[in-house]
PDB file of C-alpha atoms and ligand atoms in Angstrom:
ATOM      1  CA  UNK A   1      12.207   3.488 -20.475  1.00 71.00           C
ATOM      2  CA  UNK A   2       9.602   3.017 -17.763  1.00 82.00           C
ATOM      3  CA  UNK A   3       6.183   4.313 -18.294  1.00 94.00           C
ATOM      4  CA  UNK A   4       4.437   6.839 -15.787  1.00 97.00           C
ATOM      5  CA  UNK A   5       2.474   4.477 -13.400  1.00 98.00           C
ATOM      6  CA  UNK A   6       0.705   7.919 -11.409  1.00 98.00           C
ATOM      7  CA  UNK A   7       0.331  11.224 -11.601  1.00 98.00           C
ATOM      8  CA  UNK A   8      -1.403  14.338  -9.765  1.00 98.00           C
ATOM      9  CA  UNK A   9      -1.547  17.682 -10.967  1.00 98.00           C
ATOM     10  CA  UNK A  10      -2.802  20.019  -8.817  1.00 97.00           C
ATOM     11  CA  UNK A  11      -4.801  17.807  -7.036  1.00 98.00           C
ATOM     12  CA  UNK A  12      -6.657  18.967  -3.910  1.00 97.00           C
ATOM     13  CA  UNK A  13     -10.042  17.369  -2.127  1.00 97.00           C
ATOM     14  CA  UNK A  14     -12.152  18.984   1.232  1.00 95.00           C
ATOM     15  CA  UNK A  15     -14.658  16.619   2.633  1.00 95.00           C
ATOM     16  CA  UNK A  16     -17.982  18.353   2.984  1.00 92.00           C
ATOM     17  CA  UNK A  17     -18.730  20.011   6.383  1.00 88.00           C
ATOM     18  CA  UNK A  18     -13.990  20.526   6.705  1.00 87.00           C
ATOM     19  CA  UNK A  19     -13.062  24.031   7.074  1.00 88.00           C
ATOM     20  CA  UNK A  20     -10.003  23.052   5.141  1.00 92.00           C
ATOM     21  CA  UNK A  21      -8.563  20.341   2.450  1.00 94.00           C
ATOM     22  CA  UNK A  22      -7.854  16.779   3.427  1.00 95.00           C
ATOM     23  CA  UNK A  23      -5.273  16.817   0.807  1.00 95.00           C
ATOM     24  CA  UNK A  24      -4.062  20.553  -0.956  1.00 96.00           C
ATOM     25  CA  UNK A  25      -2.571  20.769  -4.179  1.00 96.00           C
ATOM     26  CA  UNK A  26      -0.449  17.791  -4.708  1.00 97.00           C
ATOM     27  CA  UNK A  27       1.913  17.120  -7.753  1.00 97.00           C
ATOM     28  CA  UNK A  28       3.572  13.824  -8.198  1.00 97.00           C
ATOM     29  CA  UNK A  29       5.021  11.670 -10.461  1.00 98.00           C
ATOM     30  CA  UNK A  30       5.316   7.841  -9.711  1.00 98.00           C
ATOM     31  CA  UNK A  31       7.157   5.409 -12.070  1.00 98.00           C
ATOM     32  CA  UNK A  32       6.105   2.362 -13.219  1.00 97.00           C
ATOM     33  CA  UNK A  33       7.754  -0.319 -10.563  1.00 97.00           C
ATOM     34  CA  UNK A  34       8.715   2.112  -8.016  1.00 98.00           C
ATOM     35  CA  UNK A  35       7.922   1.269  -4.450  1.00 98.00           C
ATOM     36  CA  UNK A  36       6.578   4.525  -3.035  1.00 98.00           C
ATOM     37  CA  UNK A  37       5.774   4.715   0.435  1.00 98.00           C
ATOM     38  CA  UNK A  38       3.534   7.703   2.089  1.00 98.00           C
ATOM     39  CA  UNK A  39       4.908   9.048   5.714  1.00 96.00           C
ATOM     40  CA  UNK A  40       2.482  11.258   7.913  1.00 93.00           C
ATOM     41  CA  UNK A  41       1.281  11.510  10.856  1.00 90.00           C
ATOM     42  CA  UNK A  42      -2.390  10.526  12.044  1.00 92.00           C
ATOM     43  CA  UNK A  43      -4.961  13.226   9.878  1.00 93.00           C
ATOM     44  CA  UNK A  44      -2.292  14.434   7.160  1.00 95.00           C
ATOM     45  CA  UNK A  45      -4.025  12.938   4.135  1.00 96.00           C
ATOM     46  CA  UNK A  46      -2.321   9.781   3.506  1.00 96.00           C
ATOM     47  CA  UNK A  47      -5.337   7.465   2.625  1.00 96.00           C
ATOM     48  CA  UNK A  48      -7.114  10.279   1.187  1.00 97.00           C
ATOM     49  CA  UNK A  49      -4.642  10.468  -1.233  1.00 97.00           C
ATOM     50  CA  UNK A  50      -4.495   6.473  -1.477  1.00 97.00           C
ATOM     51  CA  UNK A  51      -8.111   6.319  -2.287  1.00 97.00           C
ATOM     52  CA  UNK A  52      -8.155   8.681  -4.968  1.00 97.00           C
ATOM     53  CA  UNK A  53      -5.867   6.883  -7.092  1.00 98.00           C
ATOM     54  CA  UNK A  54      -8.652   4.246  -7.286  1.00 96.00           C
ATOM     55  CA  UNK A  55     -11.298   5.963  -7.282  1.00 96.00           C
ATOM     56  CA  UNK A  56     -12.383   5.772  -4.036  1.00 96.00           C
ATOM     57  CA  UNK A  57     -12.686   9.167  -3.644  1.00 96.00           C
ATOM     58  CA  UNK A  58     -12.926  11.909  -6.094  1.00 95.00           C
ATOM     59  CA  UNK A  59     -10.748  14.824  -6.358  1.00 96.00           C
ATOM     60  CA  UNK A  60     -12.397  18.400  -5.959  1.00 96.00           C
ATOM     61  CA  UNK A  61      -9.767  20.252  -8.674  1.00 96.00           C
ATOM     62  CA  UNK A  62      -6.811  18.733 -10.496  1.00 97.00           C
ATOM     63  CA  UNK A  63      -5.849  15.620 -12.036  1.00 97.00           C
ATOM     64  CA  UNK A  64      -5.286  11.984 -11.517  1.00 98.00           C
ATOM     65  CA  UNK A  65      -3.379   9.989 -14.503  1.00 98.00           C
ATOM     66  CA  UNK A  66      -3.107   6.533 -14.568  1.00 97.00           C
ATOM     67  CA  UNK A  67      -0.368   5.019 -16.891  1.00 97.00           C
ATOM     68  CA  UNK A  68      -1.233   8.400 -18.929  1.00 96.00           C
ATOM     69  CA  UNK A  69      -4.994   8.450 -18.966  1.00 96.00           C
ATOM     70  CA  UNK A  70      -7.245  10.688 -16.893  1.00 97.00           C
ATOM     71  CA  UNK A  71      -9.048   8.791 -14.091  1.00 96.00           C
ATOM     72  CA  UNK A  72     -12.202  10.859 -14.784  1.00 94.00           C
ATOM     73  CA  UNK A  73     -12.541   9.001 -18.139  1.00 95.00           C
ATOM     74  CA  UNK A  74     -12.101   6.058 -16.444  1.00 95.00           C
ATOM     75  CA  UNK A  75     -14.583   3.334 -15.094  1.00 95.00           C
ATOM     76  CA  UNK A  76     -14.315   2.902 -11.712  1.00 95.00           C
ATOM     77  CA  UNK A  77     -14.803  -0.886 -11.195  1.00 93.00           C
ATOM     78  CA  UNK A  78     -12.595  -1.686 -14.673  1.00 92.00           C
ATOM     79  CA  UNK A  79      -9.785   1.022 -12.944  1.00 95.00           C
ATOM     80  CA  UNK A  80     -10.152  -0.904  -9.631  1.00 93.00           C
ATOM     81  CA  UNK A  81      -9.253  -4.548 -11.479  1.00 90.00           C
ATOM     82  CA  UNK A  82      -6.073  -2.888 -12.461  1.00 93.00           C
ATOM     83  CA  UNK A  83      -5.279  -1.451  -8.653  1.00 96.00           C
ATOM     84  CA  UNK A  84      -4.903  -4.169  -5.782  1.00 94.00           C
ATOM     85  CA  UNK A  85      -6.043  -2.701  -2.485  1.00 94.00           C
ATOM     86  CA  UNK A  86      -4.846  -4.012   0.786  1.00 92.00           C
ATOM     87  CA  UNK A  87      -5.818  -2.272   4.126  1.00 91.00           C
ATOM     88  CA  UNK A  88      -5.219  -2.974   7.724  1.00 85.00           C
ATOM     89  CA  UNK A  89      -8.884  -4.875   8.110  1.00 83.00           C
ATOM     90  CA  UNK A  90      -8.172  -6.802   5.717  1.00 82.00           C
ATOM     91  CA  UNK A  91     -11.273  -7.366   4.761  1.00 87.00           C
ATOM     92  CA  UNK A  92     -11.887 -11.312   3.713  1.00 93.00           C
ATOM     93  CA  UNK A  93     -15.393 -12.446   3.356  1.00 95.00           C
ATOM     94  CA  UNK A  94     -15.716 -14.929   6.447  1.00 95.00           C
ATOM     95  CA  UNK A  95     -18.018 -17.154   5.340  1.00 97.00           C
ATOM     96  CA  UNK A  96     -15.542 -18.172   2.401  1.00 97.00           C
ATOM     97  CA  UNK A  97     -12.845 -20.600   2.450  1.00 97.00           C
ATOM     98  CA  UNK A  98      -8.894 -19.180   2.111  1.00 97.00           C
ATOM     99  CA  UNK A  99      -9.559 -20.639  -1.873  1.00 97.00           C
ATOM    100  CA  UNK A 100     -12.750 -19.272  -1.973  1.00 96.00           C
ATOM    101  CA  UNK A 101     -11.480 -15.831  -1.197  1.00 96.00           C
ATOM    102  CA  UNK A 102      -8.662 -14.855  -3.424  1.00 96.00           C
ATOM    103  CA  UNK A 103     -10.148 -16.979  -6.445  1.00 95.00           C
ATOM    104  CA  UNK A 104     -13.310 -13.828  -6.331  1.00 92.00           C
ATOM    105  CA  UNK A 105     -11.976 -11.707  -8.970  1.00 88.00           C
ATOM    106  CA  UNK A 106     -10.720 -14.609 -11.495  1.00 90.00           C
ATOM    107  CA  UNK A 107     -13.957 -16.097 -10.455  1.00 91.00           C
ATOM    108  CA  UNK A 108     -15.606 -13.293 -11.766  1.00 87.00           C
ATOM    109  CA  UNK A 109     -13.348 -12.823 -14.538  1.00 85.00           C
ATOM    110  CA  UNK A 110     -14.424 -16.413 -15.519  1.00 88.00           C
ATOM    111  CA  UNK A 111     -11.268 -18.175 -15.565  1.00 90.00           C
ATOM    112  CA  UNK A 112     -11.095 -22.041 -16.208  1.00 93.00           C
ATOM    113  CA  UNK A 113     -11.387 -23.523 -12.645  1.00 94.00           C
ATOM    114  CA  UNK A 114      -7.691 -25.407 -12.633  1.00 95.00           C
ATOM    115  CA  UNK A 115      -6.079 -21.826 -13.903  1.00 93.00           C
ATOM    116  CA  UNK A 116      -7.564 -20.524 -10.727  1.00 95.00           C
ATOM    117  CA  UNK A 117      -6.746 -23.760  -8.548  1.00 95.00           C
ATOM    118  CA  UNK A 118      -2.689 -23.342  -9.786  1.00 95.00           C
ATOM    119  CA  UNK A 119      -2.995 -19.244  -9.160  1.00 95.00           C
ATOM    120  CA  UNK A 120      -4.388 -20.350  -5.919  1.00 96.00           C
ATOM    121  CA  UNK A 121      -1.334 -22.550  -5.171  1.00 96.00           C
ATOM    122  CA  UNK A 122       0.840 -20.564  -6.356  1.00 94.00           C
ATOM    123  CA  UNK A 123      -0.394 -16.773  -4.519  1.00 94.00           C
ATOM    124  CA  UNK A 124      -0.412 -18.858  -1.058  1.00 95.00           C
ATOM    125  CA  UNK A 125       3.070 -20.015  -1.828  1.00 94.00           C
ATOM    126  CA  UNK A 126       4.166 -16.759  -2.870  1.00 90.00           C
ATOM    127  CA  UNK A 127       2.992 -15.261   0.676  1.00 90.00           C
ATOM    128  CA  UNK A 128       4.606 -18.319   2.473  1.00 91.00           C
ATOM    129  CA  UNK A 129       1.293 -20.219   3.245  1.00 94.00           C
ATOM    130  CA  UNK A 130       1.470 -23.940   2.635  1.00 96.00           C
ATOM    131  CA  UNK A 131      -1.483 -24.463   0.095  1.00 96.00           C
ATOM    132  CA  UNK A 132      -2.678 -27.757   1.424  1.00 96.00           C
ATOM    133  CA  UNK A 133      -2.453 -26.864   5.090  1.00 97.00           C
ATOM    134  CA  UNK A 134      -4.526 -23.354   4.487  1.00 97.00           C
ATOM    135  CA  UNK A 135      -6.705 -23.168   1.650  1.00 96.00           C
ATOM    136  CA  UNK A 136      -9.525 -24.730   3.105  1.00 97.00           C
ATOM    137  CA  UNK A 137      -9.598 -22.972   6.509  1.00 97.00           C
ATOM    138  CA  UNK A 138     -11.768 -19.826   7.074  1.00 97.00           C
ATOM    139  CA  UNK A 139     -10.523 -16.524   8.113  1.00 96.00           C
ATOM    140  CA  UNK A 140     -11.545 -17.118  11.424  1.00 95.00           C
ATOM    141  CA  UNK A 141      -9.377 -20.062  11.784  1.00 96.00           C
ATOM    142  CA  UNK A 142      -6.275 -17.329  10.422  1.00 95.00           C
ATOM    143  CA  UNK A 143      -3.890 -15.477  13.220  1.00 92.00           C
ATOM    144  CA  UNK A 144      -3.911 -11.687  11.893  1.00 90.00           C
ATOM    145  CA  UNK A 145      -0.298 -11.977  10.045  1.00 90.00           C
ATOM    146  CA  UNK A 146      -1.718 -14.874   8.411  1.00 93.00           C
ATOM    147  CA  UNK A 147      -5.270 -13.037   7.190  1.00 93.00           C
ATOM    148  CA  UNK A 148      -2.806  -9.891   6.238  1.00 91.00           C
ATOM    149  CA  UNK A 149      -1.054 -12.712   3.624  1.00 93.00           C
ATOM    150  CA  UNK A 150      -4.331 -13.897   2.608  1.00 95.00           C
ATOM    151  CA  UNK A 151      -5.414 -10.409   2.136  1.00 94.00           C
ATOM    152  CA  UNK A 152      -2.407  -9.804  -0.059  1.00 93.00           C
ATOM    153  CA  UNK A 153      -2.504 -13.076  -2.185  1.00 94.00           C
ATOM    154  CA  UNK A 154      -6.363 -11.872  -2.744  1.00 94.00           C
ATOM    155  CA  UNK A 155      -5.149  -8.041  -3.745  1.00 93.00           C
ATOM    156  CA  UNK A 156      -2.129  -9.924  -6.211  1.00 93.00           C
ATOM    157  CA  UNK A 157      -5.161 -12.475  -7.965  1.00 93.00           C
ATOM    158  CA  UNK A 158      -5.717 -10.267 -10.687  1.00 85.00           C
ATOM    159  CA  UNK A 159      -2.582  -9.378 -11.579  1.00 90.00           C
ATOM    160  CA  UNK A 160      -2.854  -5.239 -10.934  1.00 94.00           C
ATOM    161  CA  UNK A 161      -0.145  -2.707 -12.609  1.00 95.00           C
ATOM    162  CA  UNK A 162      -0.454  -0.885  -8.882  1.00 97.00           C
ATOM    163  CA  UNK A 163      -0.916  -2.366  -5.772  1.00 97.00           C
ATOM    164  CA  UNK A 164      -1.754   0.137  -2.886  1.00 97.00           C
ATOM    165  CA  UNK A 165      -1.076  -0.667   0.881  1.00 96.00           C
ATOM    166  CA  UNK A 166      -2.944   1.430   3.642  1.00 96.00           C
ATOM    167  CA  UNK A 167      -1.073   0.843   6.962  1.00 93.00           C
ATOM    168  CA  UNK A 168      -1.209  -3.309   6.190  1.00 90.00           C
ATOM    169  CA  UNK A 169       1.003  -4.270   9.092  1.00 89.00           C
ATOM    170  CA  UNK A 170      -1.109  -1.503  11.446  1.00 86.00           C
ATOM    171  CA  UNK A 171      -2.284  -4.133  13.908  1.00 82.00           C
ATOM    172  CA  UNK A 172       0.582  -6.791  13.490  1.00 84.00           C
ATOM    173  CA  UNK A 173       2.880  -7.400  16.444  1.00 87.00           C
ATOM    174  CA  UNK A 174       6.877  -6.272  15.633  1.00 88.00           C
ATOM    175  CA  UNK A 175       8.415 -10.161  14.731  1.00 90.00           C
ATOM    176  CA  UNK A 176       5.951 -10.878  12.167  1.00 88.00           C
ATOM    177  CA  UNK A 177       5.927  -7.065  11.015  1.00 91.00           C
ATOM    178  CA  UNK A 178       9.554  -7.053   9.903  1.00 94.00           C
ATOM    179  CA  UNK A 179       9.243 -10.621   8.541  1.00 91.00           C
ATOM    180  CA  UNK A 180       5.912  -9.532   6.406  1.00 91.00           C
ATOM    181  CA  UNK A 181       8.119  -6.522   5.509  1.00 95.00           C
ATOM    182  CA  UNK A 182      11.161  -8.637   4.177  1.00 95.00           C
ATOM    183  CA  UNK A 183       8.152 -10.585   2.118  1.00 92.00           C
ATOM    184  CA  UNK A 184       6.678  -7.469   0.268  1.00 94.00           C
ATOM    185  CA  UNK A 185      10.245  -6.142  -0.192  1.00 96.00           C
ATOM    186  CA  UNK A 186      11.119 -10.051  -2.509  1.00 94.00           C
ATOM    187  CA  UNK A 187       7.290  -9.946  -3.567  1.00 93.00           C
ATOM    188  CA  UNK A 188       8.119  -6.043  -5.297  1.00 96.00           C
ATOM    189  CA  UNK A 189      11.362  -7.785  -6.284  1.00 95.00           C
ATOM    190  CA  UNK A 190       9.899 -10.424  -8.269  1.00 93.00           C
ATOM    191  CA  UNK A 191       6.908  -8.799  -9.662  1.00 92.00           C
ATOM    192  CA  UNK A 192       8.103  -5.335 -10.537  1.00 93.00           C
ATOM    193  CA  UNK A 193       4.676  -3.645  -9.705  1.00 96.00           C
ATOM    194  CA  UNK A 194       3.991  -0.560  -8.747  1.00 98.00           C
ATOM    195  CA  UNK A 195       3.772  -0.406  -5.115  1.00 98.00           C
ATOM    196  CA  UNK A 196       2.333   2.415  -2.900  1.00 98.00           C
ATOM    197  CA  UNK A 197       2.203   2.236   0.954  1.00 98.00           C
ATOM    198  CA  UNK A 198       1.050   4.367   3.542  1.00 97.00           C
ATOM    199  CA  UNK A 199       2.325   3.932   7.061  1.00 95.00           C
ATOM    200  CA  UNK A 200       2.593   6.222   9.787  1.00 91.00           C
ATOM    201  CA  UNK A 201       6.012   3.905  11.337  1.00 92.00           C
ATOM    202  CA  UNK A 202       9.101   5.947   9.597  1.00 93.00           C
ATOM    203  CA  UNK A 203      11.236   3.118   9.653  1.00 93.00           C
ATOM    204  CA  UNK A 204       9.110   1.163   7.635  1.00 95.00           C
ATOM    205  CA  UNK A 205       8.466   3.890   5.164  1.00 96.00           C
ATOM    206  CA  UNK A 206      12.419   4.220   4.520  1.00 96.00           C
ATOM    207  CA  UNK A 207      13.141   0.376   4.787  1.00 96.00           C
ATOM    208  CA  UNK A 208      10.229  -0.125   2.113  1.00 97.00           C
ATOM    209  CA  UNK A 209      10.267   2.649   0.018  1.00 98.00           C
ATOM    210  CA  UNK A 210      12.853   3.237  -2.412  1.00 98.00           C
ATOM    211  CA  UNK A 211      11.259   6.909  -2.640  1.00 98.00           C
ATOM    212  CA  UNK A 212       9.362   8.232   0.435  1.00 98.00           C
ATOM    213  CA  UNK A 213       6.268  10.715  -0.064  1.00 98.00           C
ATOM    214  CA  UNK A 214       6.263  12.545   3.515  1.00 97.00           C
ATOM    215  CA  UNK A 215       2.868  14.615   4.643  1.00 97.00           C
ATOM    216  CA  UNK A 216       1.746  16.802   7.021  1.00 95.00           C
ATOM    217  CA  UNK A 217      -1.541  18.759   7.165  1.00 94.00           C
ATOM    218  CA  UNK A 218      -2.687  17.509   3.154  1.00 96.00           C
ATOM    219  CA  UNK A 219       0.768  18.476   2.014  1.00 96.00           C
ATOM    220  CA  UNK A 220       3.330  17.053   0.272  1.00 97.00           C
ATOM    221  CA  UNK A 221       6.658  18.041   2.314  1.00 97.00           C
ATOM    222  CA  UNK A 222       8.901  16.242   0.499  1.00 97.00           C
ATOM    223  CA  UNK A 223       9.782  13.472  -1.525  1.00 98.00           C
ATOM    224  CA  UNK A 224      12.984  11.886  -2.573  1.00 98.00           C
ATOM    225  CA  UNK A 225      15.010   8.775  -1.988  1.00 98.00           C
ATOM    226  CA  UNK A 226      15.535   7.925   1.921  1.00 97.00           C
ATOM    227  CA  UNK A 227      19.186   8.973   1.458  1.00 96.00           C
ATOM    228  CA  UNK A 228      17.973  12.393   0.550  1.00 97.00           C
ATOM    229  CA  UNK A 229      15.819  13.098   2.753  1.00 97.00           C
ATOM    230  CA  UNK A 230      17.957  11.959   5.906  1.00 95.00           C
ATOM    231  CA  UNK A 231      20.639  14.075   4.855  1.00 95.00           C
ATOM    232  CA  UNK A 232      18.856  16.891   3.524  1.00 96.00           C
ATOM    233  CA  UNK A 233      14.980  17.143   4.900  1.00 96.00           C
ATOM    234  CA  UNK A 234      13.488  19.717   3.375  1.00 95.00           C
ATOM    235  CA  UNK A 235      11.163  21.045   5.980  1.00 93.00           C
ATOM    236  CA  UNK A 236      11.528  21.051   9.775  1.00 95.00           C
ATOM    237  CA  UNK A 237       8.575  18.617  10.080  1.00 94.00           C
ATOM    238  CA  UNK A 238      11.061  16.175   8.369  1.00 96.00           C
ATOM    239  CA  UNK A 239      13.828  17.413  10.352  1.00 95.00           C
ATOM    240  CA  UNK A 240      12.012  16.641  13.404  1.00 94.00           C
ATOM    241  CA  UNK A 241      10.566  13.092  12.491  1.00 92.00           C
ATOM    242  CA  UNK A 242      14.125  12.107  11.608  1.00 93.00           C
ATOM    243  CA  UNK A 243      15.623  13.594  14.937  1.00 93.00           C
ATOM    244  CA  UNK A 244      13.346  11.407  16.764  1.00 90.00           C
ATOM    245  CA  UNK A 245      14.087   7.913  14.523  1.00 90.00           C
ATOM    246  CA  UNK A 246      17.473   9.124  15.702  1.00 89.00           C
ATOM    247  CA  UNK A 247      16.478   9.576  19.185  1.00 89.00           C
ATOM    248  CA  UNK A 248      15.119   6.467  19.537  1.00 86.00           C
ATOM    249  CA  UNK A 249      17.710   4.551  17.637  1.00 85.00           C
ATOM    250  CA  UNK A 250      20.308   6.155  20.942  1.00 87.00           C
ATOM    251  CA  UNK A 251      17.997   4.879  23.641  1.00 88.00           C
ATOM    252  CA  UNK A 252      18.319   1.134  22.244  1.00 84.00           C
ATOM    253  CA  UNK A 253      21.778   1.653  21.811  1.00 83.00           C
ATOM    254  CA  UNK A 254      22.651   2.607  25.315  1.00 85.00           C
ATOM    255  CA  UNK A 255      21.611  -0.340  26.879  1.00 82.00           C
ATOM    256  CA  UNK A 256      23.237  -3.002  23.593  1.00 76.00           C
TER     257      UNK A 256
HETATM  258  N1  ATP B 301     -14.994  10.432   4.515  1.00 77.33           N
HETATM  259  C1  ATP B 301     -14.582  11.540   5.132  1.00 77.33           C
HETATM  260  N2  ATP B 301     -15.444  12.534   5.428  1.00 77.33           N
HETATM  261  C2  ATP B 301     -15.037  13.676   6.036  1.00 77.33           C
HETATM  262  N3  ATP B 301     -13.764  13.915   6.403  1.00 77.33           N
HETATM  263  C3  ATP B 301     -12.867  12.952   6.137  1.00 77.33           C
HETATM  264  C4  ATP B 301     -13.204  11.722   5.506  1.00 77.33           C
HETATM  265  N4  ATP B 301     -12.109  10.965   5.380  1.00 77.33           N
HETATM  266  C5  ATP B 301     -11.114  11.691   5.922  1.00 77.33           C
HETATM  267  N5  ATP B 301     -11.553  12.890   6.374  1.00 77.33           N
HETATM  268  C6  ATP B 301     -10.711  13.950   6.978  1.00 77.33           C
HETATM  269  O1  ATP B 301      -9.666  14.253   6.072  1.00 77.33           O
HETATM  270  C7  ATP B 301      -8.433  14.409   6.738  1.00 77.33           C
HETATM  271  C8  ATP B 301      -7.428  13.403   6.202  1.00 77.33           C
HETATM  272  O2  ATP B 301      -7.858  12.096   6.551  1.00 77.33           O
HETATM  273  P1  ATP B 301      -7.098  10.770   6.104  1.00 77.33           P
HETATM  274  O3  ATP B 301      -7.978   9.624   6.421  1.00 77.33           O
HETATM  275  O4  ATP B 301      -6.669  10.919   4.689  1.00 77.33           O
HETATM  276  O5  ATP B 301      -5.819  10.802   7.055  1.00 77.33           O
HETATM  277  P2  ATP B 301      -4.663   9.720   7.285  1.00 77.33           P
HETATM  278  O6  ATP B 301      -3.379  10.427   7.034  1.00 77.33           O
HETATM  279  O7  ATP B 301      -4.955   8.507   6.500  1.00 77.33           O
HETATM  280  O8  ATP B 301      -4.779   9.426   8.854  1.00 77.33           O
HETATM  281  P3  ATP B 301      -4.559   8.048   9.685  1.00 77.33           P
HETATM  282  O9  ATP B 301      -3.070   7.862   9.817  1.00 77.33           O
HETATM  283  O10 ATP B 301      -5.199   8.324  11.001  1.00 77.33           O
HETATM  284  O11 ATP B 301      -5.220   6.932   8.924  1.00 77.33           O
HETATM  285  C9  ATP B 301      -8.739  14.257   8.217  1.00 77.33           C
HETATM  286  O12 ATP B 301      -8.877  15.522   8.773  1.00 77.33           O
HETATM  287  C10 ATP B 301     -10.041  13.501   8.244  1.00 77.33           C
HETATM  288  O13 ATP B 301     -10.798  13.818   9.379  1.00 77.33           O
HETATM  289 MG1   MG B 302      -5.419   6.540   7.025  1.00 77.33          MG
END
């Protein structure tokens, strides 16, 4: 049976100086190997609720479990090594080399130098980089699709459980977002992680996801498989964001 990769009981958090919670009173259960994605619009709570699962940010009440231990007991940098964390700014140091960048952690975790030369290799492969044409470039010398690969070959380096996504493909023009999409969708496939994505694009969330968290105003509306929740939204917030996939889905279709 598959282990219990996240939980949150009762979990809410209010930024000082808010007049109400960023997130309020969540309760979820995420499997080991799932690939969850988060639906909301802009404000609901999504990377609030991203950023407490590594520690990021702190919960106010409630409680965060991570493969059944209480992320309060937890240390935050030796959590974080478990929990690959890829945002939309990717974030690569740009005075580094490609190499230089996503060999950091096993750097630090002092692995022998041709363990981290193969992972190398192998990580740019995996993200459909050719090793020898990009590993000695700088970020600078990237297009963005090709940073957001390097940023996820640097997020897969130490091998987390969880890897969490915060709007990735945000900035990344529509070709090379559905092609990065069919890559994460074969990279889940072959690593069996736990995968948790936020987006704000719904037909990303319910390509991706295999269950779909979906927010509004810090609150869980509902969460199921996409199946369920097209035929059987719970809320009519839901109702409405799948009326207007719908919608839009028509206006291509008149003109095909
Ligand atoms: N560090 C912070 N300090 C104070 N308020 C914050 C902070 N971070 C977020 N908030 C507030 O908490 C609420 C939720 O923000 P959050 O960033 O989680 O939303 P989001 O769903 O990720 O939005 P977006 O799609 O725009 O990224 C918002 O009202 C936001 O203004
Ligand atoms: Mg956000």
């Amino acid at each position: 049976m598959k282990a219990t990769a996240i939980e949150f009981q009762n979990v809410s958090k209010c930024f000082d100086n808010a007049n109400k919670n960023a997130v309020n009173n969540l309760n979820l259960t995420i499997q080991e190997g799932e690939f969850i994605t988060i639906l909301g619009s802009s404000g609901c709570g999504k990377t609030t609720l991203l950023k407490m699962i590594n520690k990021l940010y702190e919960p106010d009440t409630g409680e965060i479990l991570i493969f059944g231990k209480n992320s309060q007991q937890l240390d935050a940098v030796e959590l974080r090594r478990g929990i690959g964390y890829v945002i939309q700014q990717v974030g690569l140091f740009p005075h580094m080399t490609i190499q230089q960048n996503i060999a950091l952690l096993p750097k630090i975790l002092k692995w022998e130098p041709a363990r981290i030369e193969k992972l190398v290799d192998d990580l740019l492969t995996m993200v459909e980089l050719a090793p020898a044409e990009y590993k000695n470039r700088f970020p600078s010398q990237l297009s963005g699709g090709q940073q957001q690969r390097v940023g996820l070959a640097r997020a897969l380096a130490a091998d987390p459980a969880i890897m969490l996504f915060d709007e990735p493909f945000g900035a990344i023009d529509a070709i090379t977002r559905t092609m990065l999409q069919d890559e994460i969708l074969r990279i889940h496939y072959e690593l069996q992680k736990t995968f948790v994505f936020v987006t704000h694009d719904i037909n990303e969330a319910f390509k991706l996801g295999n269950r779909v968290i979906v927010m509004n105003g810090g609150q869980v509306l509902q969460f199921d498989t996409p199946e369920k929740i097209i035929q059987q939204p719970a809320d009519p917030f839901v109702e409405k964001l799948i009326q207007s996939a719908i919608t839009q889905q028509e206006f291509w279709g008149r003109y095909k």
